[in-house]
Amino acid sequence: FLSLVAQFCCGFFVILILGNFWFLAVLYLLWLYLDWETPCTGGRRSQWVRSWTVWKYFREYFPIQLIKTSDLNPNHNYLFGFHPHGVLVAGAFGNFCTGSSFKNLFPGLTPYLHIMPIWFGCPFFREYIMSAGMVSASKESVSYVLNNEGGGHASIIVIGGAEESLNAHPGSLTLNILKRKGFIKMALKHGAHLVPVFSFGENELFKQVANPKGSWLRNVQEKLQKIMGFALPLFHARGIFQYSFGLIPFRQPIHTVVGSPIPVKRNLNPTTEDIEQLHALYLQELRKLFEEHKGNYGIPGHKSLIFE
């Protein structure tokens, strides 16, 4: 979805350059130069954009629901670890970038969804995603959000990243997390409480072409991901008037469950042991969250999360 909108925005920019409106393109490039750091300094959200009626229909299509399991004190800053990535990351967008129930469930907290910096290089598109509350996933950007002295900020990071989207098959419970410890270090440096988040139904929205590890397709996808920074899963779902083939996601309920916070004491120079210890605790709490709620959302009792 983001990719399609980005392509449209880039195409519109090319039309400006090639048409009689090249001067507007030049002015925009000047603006881009002056505004380049904004995605790393909290972005530029617009409550008007976040409240568009289209997002209400977007959430109701699946539908998307946010579930709270514990109160979050707005005097603290938080780092939400969102799982799994899926293909669309619909739960993260629907719950944290639109006028959803987040504000009512967690009063006093402002969510910031961190996405790959490459998206903020797309003309016009960057203005839209910042308006929705998205910011860069760079270290500088995460630090800026978590440095808020009064608390009340929540950084949402999709921990598995683009690589995990290649595992987004219906029924898949594999998370790319064992080697991902940068978010743990950031939480320690800023004393941000860690909150595991699991979005049930995220992997059920599309059917992806079989790409087991070691296959030629998976090898190609992984090489392209390393070169471009984002993955290219080959997927399909339903059409507008038929249900057998298309790019519109299936209507599958998404329940995004926000877990209890893991208190984190600020440590400006965490050791490897500190990071490993907190990472192990985070995995434990994430698994606990999943096990406690899987029965409510159609996951068989014998199935568990796979960390790799």
GROMACS .gro file of C-alpha atoms in nm:
model
  308
    1PHE     CA    1   0.000   0.000   0.000
    2LEU     CA    2   0.272   0.246   0.100
    3SER     CA    3   0.471   0.148  -0.205
    4LEU     CA    4   0.178   0.217  -0.441
    5VAL     CA    5   0.109   0.558  -0.287
    6ALA     CA    6   0.481   0.642  -0.299
    7GLN     CA    7   0.495   0.550  -0.669
    8PHE     CA    8   0.196   0.774  -0.739
    9CYS     CA    9   0.358   1.067  -0.557
   10CYS     CA   10   0.690   1.018  -0.738
   11GLY     CA   11   0.505   0.997  -1.069
   12PHE     CA   12   0.325   1.322  -0.993
   13PHE     CA   13   0.660   1.486  -0.916
   14VAL     CA   14   0.802   1.369  -1.252
   15ILE     CA   15   0.497   1.516  -1.428
   16LEU     CA   16   0.571   1.852  -1.263
   17ILE     CA   17   0.931   1.841  -1.383
   18LEU     CA   18   0.846   1.742  -1.741
   19GLY     CA   19   0.540   1.966  -1.771
   20ASN     CA   20   0.493   2.338  -1.751
   21PHE     CA   21   0.511   2.336  -1.372
   22TRP     CA   22   0.883   2.266  -1.337
   23PHE     CA   23   0.920   2.577  -1.121
   24LEU     CA   24   0.691   2.414  -0.861
   25ALA     CA   25   0.919   2.112  -0.861
   26VAL     CA   26   1.220   2.338  -0.801
   27LEU     CA   27   1.043   2.510  -0.512
   28TYR     CA   28   0.954   2.172  -0.364
   29LEU     CA   29   1.314   2.053  -0.391
   30LEU     CA   30   1.420   2.364  -0.199
   31TRP     CA   31   1.159   2.284   0.065
   32LEU     CA   32   1.282   1.924   0.076
   33TYR     CA   33   1.636   2.044   0.141
   34LEU     CA   34   1.528   2.278   0.422
   35ASP     CA   35   1.293   2.021   0.577
   36TRP     CA   36   1.515   1.714   0.541
   37GLU     CA   37   1.568   1.656   0.914
   38THR     CA   38   1.202   1.680   1.020
   39PRO     CA   39   1.136   1.301   0.999
   40CYS     CA   40   1.412   1.259   1.259
   41THR     CA   41   1.283   1.532   1.490
   42GLY     CA   42   0.933   1.414   1.569
   43GLY     CA   43   0.780   1.464   1.225
   44ARG     CA   44   0.482   1.688   1.158
   45ARG     CA   45   0.157   1.514   1.246
   46SER     CA   46  -0.184   1.645   1.149
   47GLN     CA   47  -0.490   1.548   1.350
   48TRP     CA   48  -0.699   1.635   1.045
   49VAL     CA   49  -0.518   1.378   0.828
   50ARG     CA   50  -0.526   1.116   1.104
   51SER     CA   51  -0.903   1.166   1.136
   52TRP     CA   52  -0.994   1.124   0.767
   53THR     CA   53  -1.314   0.922   0.729
   54VAL     CA   54  -1.136   0.681   0.493
   55TRP     CA   55  -0.932   0.549   0.787
   56LYS     CA   56  -1.252   0.464   0.974
   57TYR     CA   57  -1.358   0.248   0.678
   58PHE     CA   58  -1.006   0.104   0.658
   59ARG     CA   59  -1.021  -0.011   1.021
   60GLU     CA   60  -1.375  -0.146   0.985
   61TYR     CA   61  -1.292  -0.342   0.668
   62PHE     CA   62  -1.092  -0.611   0.850
   63PRO     CA   63  -1.187  -0.501   1.126
   64ILE     CA   64  -0.892  -0.376   1.333
   65GLN     CA   65  -0.918  -0.363   1.710
   66LEU     CA   66  -0.673  -0.244   1.976
   67ILE     CA   67  -0.676  -0.440   2.304
   68LYS     CA   68  -0.533  -0.297   2.626
   69THR     CA   69  -0.404  -0.531   2.897
   70SER     CA   70  -0.248  -0.278   3.134
   71ASP     CA   71  -0.249   0.093   3.213
   72LEU     CA   72   0.049   0.295   3.090
   73ASN     CA   73   0.157   0.590   3.303
   74PRO     CA   74   0.188   0.898   3.075
   75ASN     CA   75   0.473   1.025   3.293
   76HIS     CA   76   0.701   0.769   3.129
   77ASN     CA   77   0.820   0.719   2.772
   78TYR     CA   78   0.765   0.379   2.612
   79LEU     CA   79   0.912   0.169   2.334
   80PHE     CA   80   0.649  -0.061   2.181
   81GLY     CA   81   0.785  -0.369   2.003
   82PHE     CA   82   0.530  -0.455   1.733
   83HIS     CA   83   0.500  -0.815   1.605
   84PRO     CA   84   0.465  -0.956   1.343
   85HIS     CA   85   0.547  -0.739   1.041
   86GLY     CA   86   0.310  -0.918   0.805
   87VAL     CA   87   0.284  -0.785   0.449
   88LEU     CA   88   0.079  -0.473   0.513
   89VAL     CA   89   0.158  -0.388   0.879
   90ALA     CA   90  -0.212  -0.302   0.893
   91GLY     CA   91  -0.241  -0.329   1.270
   92ALA     CA   92   0.039  -0.082   1.332
   93PHE     CA   93  -0.094   0.169   1.079
   94GLY     CA   94  -0.461   0.135   1.174
   95ASN     CA   95  -0.403   0.161   1.548
   96PHE     CA   96  -0.122   0.414   1.572
   97CYS     CA   97  -0.154   0.637   1.262
   98THR     CA   98  -0.526   0.702   1.242
   99GLY     CA   99  -0.794   0.834   1.475
  100SER     CA  100  -0.832   0.497   1.645
  101SER     CA  101  -0.907   0.413   2.007
  102PHE     CA  102  -0.544   0.459   2.115
  103LYS     CA  103  -0.607   0.802   2.264
  104ASN     CA  104  -0.899   0.674   2.472
  105LEU     CA  105  -0.720   0.360   2.589
  106PHE     CA  106  -0.390   0.531   2.668
  107PRO     CA  107  -0.466   0.895   2.759
  108GLY     CA  108  -0.165   1.125   2.770
  109LEU     CA  109   0.045   0.912   2.530
  110THR     CA  110   0.142   1.019   2.178
  111PRO     CA  111   0.235   0.731   1.942
  112TYR     CA  112   0.512   0.759   1.681
  113LEU     CA  113   0.538   0.479   1.426
  114HIS     CA  114   0.898   0.443   1.306
  115ILE     CA  115   0.943   0.332   0.944
  116MET     CA  116   1.241   0.297   0.709
  117PRO     CA  117   1.415   0.631   0.633
  118ILE     CA  118   1.401   0.558   0.258
  119TRP     CA  119   1.028   0.646   0.251
  120PHE     CA  120   1.100   1.004   0.355
  121GLY     CA  121   1.296   1.062   0.035
  122CYS     CA  122   0.980   1.028  -0.176
  123PRO     CA  123   0.847   1.371  -0.285
  124PHE     CA  124   0.502   1.460  -0.143
  125PHE     CA  125   0.464   1.111   0.001
  126ARG     CA  126   0.686   1.211   0.293
  127GLU     CA  127   0.446   1.492   0.381
  128TYR     CA  128   0.155   1.249   0.397
  129ILE     CA  129   0.326   0.986   0.614
  130MET     CA  130   0.454   1.250   0.856
  131SER     CA  131   0.102   1.391   0.880
  132ALA     CA  132  -0.017   1.045   0.985
  133GLY     CA  133   0.235   1.034   1.268
  134MET     CA  134   0.512   0.832   1.106
  135VAL     CA  135   0.877   0.918   1.164
  136SER     CA  136   1.213   0.775   1.064
  137ALA     CA  137   1.341   0.453   1.219
  138SER     CA  138   1.693   0.596   1.247
  139LYS     CA  139   1.868   0.600   1.585
  140GLU     CA  140   1.850   0.980   1.589
  141SER     CA  141   1.475   0.972   1.538
  142VAL     CA  142   1.408   0.712   1.809
  143SER     CA  143   1.631   0.907   2.048
  144TYR     CA  144   1.444   1.229   1.975
  145VAL     CA  145   1.109   1.070   2.060
  146LEU     CA  146   1.231   0.894   2.374
  147ASN     CA  147   1.419   1.199   2.502
  148ASN     CA  148   1.098   1.377   2.597
  149GLU     CA  149   1.165   1.474   2.959
  150GLY     CA  150   0.800   1.497   3.056
  151GLY     CA  151   0.722   1.147   2.930
  152GLY     CA  152   0.408   1.074   2.728
  153HIS     CA  153   0.582   0.952   2.411
  154ALA     CA  154   0.554   0.601   2.266
  155SER     CA  155   0.793   0.484   1.994
  156ILE     CA  156   0.643   0.198   1.794
  157ILE     CA  157   0.903  -0.015   1.617
  158VAL     CA  158   0.819  -0.314   1.397
  159ILE     CA  159   1.101  -0.528   1.531
  160GLY     CA  160   1.115  -0.791   1.255
  161GLY     CA  161   1.148  -0.526   0.985
  162ALA     CA  162   1.128  -0.588   0.613
  163GLU     CA  163   1.303  -0.924   0.645
  164GLU     CA  164   1.016  -1.063   0.850
  165SER     CA  165   0.761  -0.985   0.577
  166LEU     CA  166   0.908  -1.277   0.379
  167ASN     CA  167   0.773  -1.506   0.654
  168ALA     CA  168   0.423  -1.356   0.635
  169HIS     CA  169   0.230  -1.668   0.537
  170PRO     CA  170  -0.112  -1.749   0.684
  171GLY     CA  171  -0.058  -1.940   1.007
  172SER     CA  172   0.309  -1.842   1.034
  173LEU     CA  173   0.432  -1.760   1.385
  174THR     CA  174   0.800  -1.706   1.303
  175LEU     CA  175   0.951  -1.379   1.428
  176ASN     CA  176   1.290  -1.236   1.330
  177ILE     CA  177   1.406  -1.118   1.669
  178LEU     CA  178   1.698  -1.316   1.813
  179LYS     CA  179   1.961  -1.091   1.649
  180ARG     CA  180   1.760  -0.769   1.679
  181LYS     CA  181   1.881  -0.599   1.995
  182GLY     CA  182   1.920  -0.237   1.889
  183PHE     CA  183   1.577  -0.150   2.031
  184ILE     CA  184   1.684  -0.297   2.365
  185LYS     CA  185   1.991  -0.074   2.372
  186MET     CA  186   1.780   0.232   2.290
  187ALA     CA  187   1.535   0.150   2.569
  188LEU     CA  188   1.821   0.119   2.818
  189LYS     CA  189   1.990   0.441   2.709
  190HIS     CA  190   1.671   0.641   2.748
  191GLY     CA  191   1.507   0.453   3.034
  192ALA     CA  192   1.205   0.387   2.814
  193HIS     CA  193   0.977   0.111   2.939
  194LEU     CA  194   0.945  -0.179   2.694
  195VAL     CA  195   0.599  -0.291   2.584
  196PRO     CA  196   0.553  -0.608   2.374
  197VAL     CA  197   0.269  -0.586   2.119
  198PHE     CA  198   0.132  -0.879   1.923
  199SER     CA  199  -0.108  -0.828   1.634
  200PHE     CA  200  -0.316  -1.143   1.587
  201GLY     CA  201  -0.434  -1.187   1.227
  202GLU     CA  202  -0.157  -0.978   1.070
  203ASN     CA  203  -0.022  -1.271   0.867
  204GLU     CA  204  -0.366  -1.380   0.745
  205LEU     CA  205  -0.432  -1.085   0.512
  206PHE     CA  206  -0.247  -1.221   0.208
  207LYS     CA  207  -0.133  -1.549   0.056
  208GLN     CA  208   0.234  -1.538  -0.033
  209VAL     CA  209   0.409  -1.747  -0.298
  210ALA     CA  210   0.597  -2.032  -0.130
  211ASN     CA  211   0.949  -1.914  -0.051
  212PRO     CA  212   1.108  -2.152   0.202
  213LYS     CA  213   1.458  -2.066   0.317
  214GLY     CA  214   1.715  -2.193   0.071
  215SER     CA  215   1.480  -2.173  -0.227
  216TRP     CA  216   1.585  -1.970  -0.530
  217LEU     CA  217   1.301  -1.724  -0.473
  218ARG     CA  218   1.394  -1.665  -0.110
  219ASN     CA  219   1.760  -1.616  -0.205
  220VAL     CA  220   1.664  -1.355  -0.465
  221GLN     CA  221   1.429  -1.178  -0.223
  222GLU     CA  222   1.694  -1.165   0.050
  223LYS     CA  223   1.957  -1.028  -0.190
  224LEU     CA  224   1.718  -0.759  -0.315
  225GLN     CA  225   1.625  -0.672   0.043
  226LYS     CA  226   1.990  -0.616   0.132
  227ILE     CA  227   2.040  -0.395  -0.175
  228MET     CA  228   1.719  -0.187  -0.157
  229GLY     CA  229   1.651  -0.190   0.216
  230PHE     CA  230   1.298  -0.328   0.182
  231ALA     CA  231   1.164  -0.672   0.092
  232LEU     CA  232   0.953  -0.774  -0.208
  233PRO     CA  233   0.716  -1.052  -0.100
  234LEU     CA  234   0.514  -1.202  -0.387
  235PHE     CA  235   0.158  -1.206  -0.257
  236HIS     CA  236  -0.204  -1.202  -0.362
  237ALA     CA  237  -0.543  -1.193  -0.192
  238ARG     CA  238  -0.886  -1.101  -0.330
  239GLY     CA  239  -1.031  -0.872  -0.594
  240ILE     CA  240  -1.306  -0.612  -0.568
  241PHE     CA  241  -1.591  -0.828  -0.702
  242GLN     CA  242  -1.444  -1.175  -0.660
  243TYR     CA  243  -1.255  -1.352  -0.385
  244SER     CA  244  -1.012  -1.577  -0.568
  245PHE     CA  245  -0.737  -1.339  -0.683
  246GLY     CA  246  -0.634  -0.975  -0.644
  247LEU     CA  247  -0.428  -0.738  -0.433
  248ILE     CA  248  -0.697  -0.631  -0.189
  249PRO     CA  249  -0.631  -0.791   0.152
  250PHE     CA  250  -0.868  -1.056   0.281
  251ARG     CA  251  -1.123  -0.944   0.539
  252GLN     CA  252  -0.963  -1.107   0.841
  253PRO     CA  253  -0.998  -0.959   1.192
  254ILE     CA  254  -0.685  -0.803   1.336
  255HIS     CA  255  -0.656  -0.786   1.714
  256THR     CA  256  -0.354  -0.584   1.826
  257VAL     CA  257  -0.285  -0.670   2.189
  258VAL     CA  258  -0.071  -0.425   2.388
  259GLY     CA  259   0.108  -0.603   2.673
  260SER     CA  260   0.219  -0.488   3.015
  261PRO     CA  261   0.522  -0.258   3.039
  262ILE     CA  262   0.863  -0.391   3.135
  263PRO     CA  263   1.023  -0.128   3.363
  264VAL     CA  264   1.362  -0.016   3.233
  265LYS     CA  265   1.613   0.181   3.439
  266ARG     CA  266   1.814   0.435   3.242
  267ASN     CA  267   2.167   0.319   3.160
  268LEU     CA  268   2.369   0.548   2.933
  269ASN     CA  269   2.639   0.288   2.877
  270PRO     CA  270   2.474  -0.056   2.880
  271THR     CA  271   2.706  -0.355   2.864
  272THR     CA  272   2.652  -0.653   2.639
  273GLU     CA  273   2.536  -0.843   2.945
  274ASP     CA  274   2.279  -0.573   3.025
  275ILE     CA  275   2.142  -0.588   2.671
  276GLU     CA  276   2.130  -0.967   2.662
  277GLN     CA  277   1.955  -0.983   2.997
  278LEU     CA  278   1.683  -0.736   2.902
  279HIS     CA  279   1.643  -0.896   2.559
  280ALA     CA  280   1.584  -1.235   2.722
  281LEU     CA  281   1.324  -1.080   2.954
  282TYR     CA  282   1.151  -0.914   2.659
  283LEU     CA  283   1.129  -1.247   2.470
  284GLN     CA  284   0.986  -1.407   2.783
  285GLU     CA  285   0.717  -1.138   2.819
  286LEU     CA  286   0.634  -1.146   2.447
  287ARG     CA  287   0.586  -1.522   2.456
  288LYS     CA  288   0.375  -1.488   2.772
  289LEU     CA  289   0.155  -1.226   2.603
  290PHE     CA  290   0.103  -1.453   2.303
  291GLU     CA  291   0.024  -1.761   2.511
  292GLU     CA  292  -0.227  -1.577   2.730
  293HIS     CA  293  -0.427  -1.445   2.434
  294LYS     CA  294  -0.382  -1.693   2.147
  295GLY     CA  295  -0.690  -1.893   2.245
  296ASN     CA  296  -0.909  -1.584   2.206
  297TYR     CA  297  -0.807  -1.534   1.843
  298GLY     CA  298  -0.818  -1.879   1.688
  299ILE     CA  299  -0.461  -1.998   1.745
  300PRO     CA  300  -0.453  -2.372   1.829
  301GLY     CA  301  -0.325  -2.452   2.177
  302HIS     CA  302  -0.029  -2.657   2.051
  303LYS     CA  303   0.112  -2.368   1.844
  304SER     CA  304   0.374  -2.132   1.984
  305LEU     CA  305   0.595  -1.849   1.866
  306ILE     CA  306   0.917  -1.936   1.683
  307PHE     CA  307   1.207  -1.697   1.741
  308GLU     CA  308   1.487  -1.688   1.486
   0.00000   0.00000   0.00000
